[in-house]
């Protein structure tokens, strides 16, 4: 059986062009929100040009408006940056069952919620 290849969603990052003697170099930068303005000002002083200066981080509440069991499981798993296969190994729950839970075809249940909560460092009650 082939390994599961679905990857977690990619974070939106700022793209920065820097001017060098040999041309421009493009960097993707991810930084804490508290430091974003200071870093942006510093880079501008260094001659960096922001290609997409208006791009901002998406709020998770806007992406997942419904607090369903499946959305909470997907969000918690992606936050910890682990795959369904890794979660399966950590919890002992078959990967297919995890997939069914994320797609709303299977209820998580209290016992599985306890296992998943421990593996994802989150209170199990968010899945109930």
XYZ file of N, CA and C in Angstrom:
384
model
N 0.841 -1.181 0.000
C 0.000 0.000 0.000
C 0.885 1.243 0.000
N 0.531 2.204 -0.784
C 1.319 3.421 -0.878
C 1.174 4.267 0.379
N 2.234 4.960 0.742
C 2.211 5.849 1.905
C 1.344 7.062 1.608
N 0.750 7.596 2.636
C -0.096 8.784 2.499
C 0.780 9.974 2.108
N 0.393 10.702 1.054
C 1.246 11.782 0.550
C 0.655 13.168 0.719
N -0.530 13.272 1.329
C -1.130 14.600 1.503
C -0.303 15.396 2.503
N 0.074 16.603 2.122
C 0.911 17.443 2.969
C 0.046 18.479 3.679
N 0.486 18.942 4.877
C -0.262 19.991 5.555
C -0.254 21.283 4.735
N -1.235 22.172 4.949
C -1.281 23.431 4.194
C -0.004 24.246 4.371
N 0.367 24.983 3.335
C 1.575 25.805 3.364
C 1.241 27.151 3.991
N 2.095 27.633 4.874
C 1.892 28.934 5.492
C 2.160 30.029 4.470
N 1.403 31.098 4.551
C 1.603 32.252 3.686
C 2.792 33.036 4.234
N 3.751 33.352 3.386
C 4.940 34.069 3.834
C 5.164 35.293 2.961
N 5.867 36.267 3.519
C 6.200 37.466 2.760
C 7.376 37.169 1.835
N 7.349 37.724 0.637
C 8.447 37.583 -0.302
C 9.219 38.893 -0.318
N 10.534 38.801 -0.208
C 11.370 39.996 -0.154
C 12.449 39.881 -1.230
N 12.621 40.911 -2.035
C 13.719 40.959 -2.997
C 14.848 41.768 -2.396
N 16.074 41.281 -2.509
C 17.216 42.061 -2.050
C 18.085 42.391 -3.247
N 18.596 43.614 -3.278
C 19.454 44.037 -4.379
C 20.901 43.696 -4.030
N 21.578 43.019 -4.932
C 22.984 42.687 -4.734
C 23.757 43.146 -5.958
N 25.058 43.017 -5.889
C 25.897 43.398 -7.026
C 25.621 42.519 -8.238
N 25.193 41.299 -8.008
C 24.970 40.372 -9.123
C 23.511 40.282 -9.549
N 22.648 41.083 -8.956
C 21.226 41.036 -9.307
C 20.362 40.970 -8.061
N 19.155 40.498 -8.231
C 18.221 40.387 -7.108
C 18.145 38.956 -6.609
N 17.953 38.824 -5.316
C 17.720 37.518 -4.696
C 16.365 37.611 -4.011
N 15.586 36.550 -4.073
C 14.270 36.531 -3.448
C 14.305 35.611 -2.243
N 13.754 36.092 -1.120
C 13.691 35.323 0.119
C 12.244 35.222 0.576
N 11.895 34.098 1.189
C 10.622 33.969 1.884
C 10.936 34.068 3.361
N 10.246 34.965 4.055
C 10.551 35.211 5.461
C 9.322 34.918 6.306
N 9.520 34.164 7.365
C 8.469 33.918 8.344
C 8.995 34.389 9.684
N 8.242 35.254 10.368
C 8.703 35.792 11.644
C 7.512 35.993 12.573
N 7.772 36.108 13.885
C 6.669 36.369 14.813
C 5.990 37.691 14.482
N 4.676 37.722 14.643
C 3.904 38.919 14.292
C 4.359 40.150 15.067
N 4.797 39.961 16.315
C 5.223 41.104 17.128
C 6.442 41.796 16.540
N 7.292 41.055 15.852
C 8.526 41.621 15.302
C 8.402 42.015 13.835
N 7.264 41.751 13.210
C 7.134 41.941 11.764
C 7.432 43.369 11.323
N 6.880 44.363 12.004
C 7.104 45.751 11.590
C 8.562 46.170 11.748
N 9.207 45.768 12.841
C 10.623 46.099 13.040
C 11.489 45.463 11.959
N 11.214 44.223 11.639
C 11.997 43.531 10.606
C 11.751 44.163 9.245
N 10.499 44.500 8.967
C 10.155 45.149 7.701
C 10.908 46.477 7.545
N 10.924 47.308 8.603
C 11.636 48.594 8.555
C 13.134 48.389 8.356
N 13.698 47.412 9.077
C 15.132 47.140 8.944
C 15.472 46.723 7.520
N 14.680 45.831 6.946
C 14.955 45.363 5.588
C 14.815 46.491 4.562
N 13.845 47.364 4.748
C 13.688 48.507 3.833
C 14.905 49.422 3.910
N 15.439 49.625 5.132
C 16.641 50.449 5.293
C 17.845 49.825 4.607
N 17.850 48.493 4.509
C 18.952 47.787 3.864
C 18.792 47.722 2.351
N 17.732 48.334 1.825
C 17.537 48.382 0.377
C 16.668 47.264 -0.165
N 15.984 46.554 0.704
C 15.109 45.475 0.247
C 13.802 46.041 -0.290
N 13.259 45.361 -1.257
C 12.007 45.769 -1.880
C 10.994 44.659 -1.641
N 9.813 45.015 -1.135
C 8.775 44.029 -0.867
C 7.914 43.866 -2.103
N 7.890 42.669 -2.636
C 7.139 42.399 -3.852
C 5.645 42.434 -3.565
N 5.212 41.831 -2.474
C 3.802 41.789 -2.122
C 3.660 42.319 -0.708
N 3.699 43.618 -0.560
C 3.731 44.271 0.745
C 2.389 44.235 1.463
N 1.303 43.951 0.755
C -0.017 43.981 1.378
C -0.470 42.612 1.861
N 0.295 41.571 1.572
C -0.107 40.224 1.960
C -0.023 40.057 3.474
N -1.063 39.484 4.067
C -1.091 39.294 5.504
C -1.416 37.844 5.829
N -1.183 37.471 7.079
C -1.484 36.118 7.540
C -2.994 35.936 7.591
N -3.441 34.754 7.272
C -4.865 34.444 7.352
C -5.208 34.032 8.776
N -6.345 34.493 9.244
C -6.813 34.135 10.574
C -7.487 32.772 10.509
N -7.103 31.881 11.404
C -7.653 30.525 11.404
C -9.167 30.540 11.598
N -9.691 31.508 12.343
C -11.136 31.574 12.556
C -11.862 31.836 11.242
N -11.221 32.559 10.344
C -11.830 32.811 9.045
C -11.759 31.594 8.134
N -10.708 30.796 8.292
C -10.563 29.605 7.461
C -11.485 28.485 7.930
N -11.585 28.315 9.232
C -12.412 27.261 9.797
C -13.524 27.900 10.619
N -14.586 28.309 9.944
C -15.672 28.986 10.637
C -16.467 28.028 11.507
N -16.509 26.760 11.146
C -17.227 25.773 11.931
C -16.243 25.017 12.815
N -16.548 24.925 14.090
C -15.689 24.198 15.015
C -16.155 22.745 15.089
N -16.007 22.035 13.984
C -16.387 20.631 13.943
C -15.223 19.780 14.437
N -15.526 18.535 14.779
C -14.478 17.610 15.214
C -13.401 17.485 14.144
N -13.818 17.357 12.897
C -12.852 17.158 11.818
C -11.968 18.387 11.626
N -12.542 19.590 11.659
C -11.742 20.801 11.515
C -10.762 20.970 12.665
N -11.211 20.647 13.865
C -10.326 20.760 15.026
C -9.166 19.770 14.923
N -9.452 18.561 14.439
C -8.404 17.547 14.290
C -7.398 17.963 13.220
N -7.888 18.431 12.090
C -6.993 18.872 11.014
C -6.124 20.029 11.490
N -6.745 21.011 12.140
C -6.005 22.175 12.615
C -4.949 21.820 13.643
N -5.299 20.960 14.593
C -4.343 20.565 15.633
C -3.189 19.764 15.041
N -3.501 18.887 14.084
C -2.448 18.066 13.460
C -1.497 18.936 12.641
N -2.050 19.886 11.890
C -1.210 20.771 11.076
C -0.388 21.712 11.950
N -0.951 22.134 13.076
C -0.220 23.009 13.998
C 1.035 22.312 14.514
N 0.914 21.019 14.790
C 2.069 20.243 15.256
C 2.944 19.771 14.098
N 2.499 20.030 12.860
C 3.257 19.692 11.648
C 3.562 18.200 11.563
N 2.525 17.383 11.776
C 2.706 15.943 11.624
C 1.678 15.401 10.641
N 2.013 14.305 10.022
C 1.146 13.683 9.035
C 0.174 12.734 9.719
N -0.787 12.245 8.950
C -1.721 11.258 9.481
C -0.981 9.987 9.874
N 0.020 9.622 9.108
C 0.796 8.415 9.415
C 1.519 8.577 10.756
N 2.133 9.729 10.977
C 2.824 9.963 12.251
C 1.841 9.962 13.415
N 0.667 10.581 13.224
C -0.341 10.589 14.275
C -0.821 9.174 14.568
N -0.943 8.382 13.537
C -1.336 6.989 13.705
C -0.317 6.230 14.550
N 0.957 6.453 14.274
C 2.014 5.787 15.039
C 2.032 6.250 16.492
N 1.757 7.538 16.729
C 1.768 8.078 18.089
C 0.582 7.591 18.923
N -0.561 7.380 18.265
C -1.782 7.064 18.998
C -2.187 5.600 18.943
N -1.720 4.882 17.942
C -2.163 3.502 17.753
C -3.487 3.405 17.011
N -4.008 4.541 16.564
C -5.244 4.565 15.781
C -4.864 4.354 14.315
N -5.525 3.442 13.602
C -5.188 3.228 12.185
C -5.287 4.518 11.375
N -4.386 4.700 10.419
C -4.363 5.917 9.616
C -5.681 6.108 8.875
N -6.254 5.042 8.409
C -7.532 5.139 7.694
C -8.616 5.728 8.604
N -8.612 5.358 9.876
C -9.596 5.897 10.804
C -9.370 7.390 11.014
N -8.099 7.799 11.083
C -7.788 9.231 11.225
C -8.287 9.994 10.010
N -8.066 9.431 8.827
C -8.554 10.057 7.603
C -10.076 10.173 7.629
N -10.748 9.107 8.057
C -12.210 9.139 8.147
C -12.680 10.195 9.149
N -11.966 10.343 10.260
C -12.316 11.359 11.256
C -12.164 12.756 10.671
N -11.077 12.987 9.920
C -10.839 14.307 9.329
C -11.832 14.638 8.227
N -12.371 13.614 7.579
C -13.343 13.835 6.516
C -14.785 13.737 6.991
N -14.991 13.598 8.309
C -16.326 13.585 8.878
C -17.090 12.295 8.684
N -16.414 11.226 8.277
C -17.086 9.940 8.073
C -17.083 9.082 9.335
N -16.327 9.479 10.355
C -16.213 8.715 11.593
C -16.146 9.683 12.757
N -16.873 9.373 13.802
C -16.820 10.188 15.010
C -15.518 9.887 15.754
N -14.976 10.880 16.450
C -13.700 10.682 17.135
C -13.884 9.840 18.394
N -14.872 10.124 19.207
C -15.108 9.363 20.426
C -14.143 9.765 21.538
N -14.552 9.475 22.773
C -13.775 9.930 23.924
C -12.410 9.251 24.022
N -12.336 7.940 23.805
C -11.061 7.220 23.929
C -10.049 7.707 22.893
N -10.501 7.869 21.651
C -9.605 8.372 20.608
C -9.228 9.830 20.864
N -10.186 10.614 21.377
C -9.906 12.016 21.688
C -8.802 12.115 22.739
N -8.846 11.233 23.738
C -7.799 11.221 24.764
C -6.430 10.925 24.152
N -6.367 9.922 23.272
C -5.097 9.549 22.623
C -4.581 10.677 21.731
N -5.488 11.237 20.936
C -5.098 12.290 19.998
C -4.683 13.549 20.753
N -5.436 13.899 21.783
C -5.105 15.078 22.584
C -3.715 14.975 23.191
N -3.379 13.804 23.713
C -2.051 13.595 24.305
C -0.961 13.701 23.242
N -1.210 13.110 22.062
C -0.213 13.123 20.991
C 0.000 14.518 20.406
N -1.066 15.337 20.375
C -0.992 16.668 19.753
C -0.828 17.798 20.762
N -0.617 17.454 22.019
C -0.423 18.463 23.073
C -1.581 19.450 23.137
N -2.799 18.917 23.171
C -3.992 19.748 23.203
C -5.020 19.064 24.093
N -5.911 19.845 24.695
C -6.948 19.284 25.550
C -7.879 18.416 24.702
N -8.104 17.196 25.143
C -8.909 16.253 24.371
C -10.345 16.731 24.169
N -10.846 17.602 25.033
C -12.241 18.041 24.968
C -12.551 18.870 23.726
N -11.532 19.408 23.047
C -11.813 20.177 21.814
C -12.323 19.286 20.702
N -12.099 17.978 20.825
C -12.541 17.041 19.785
C -13.919 16.462 20.068
N -14.502 16.800 21.210
C -15.819 16.222 21.572
C -16.944 17.193 21.289
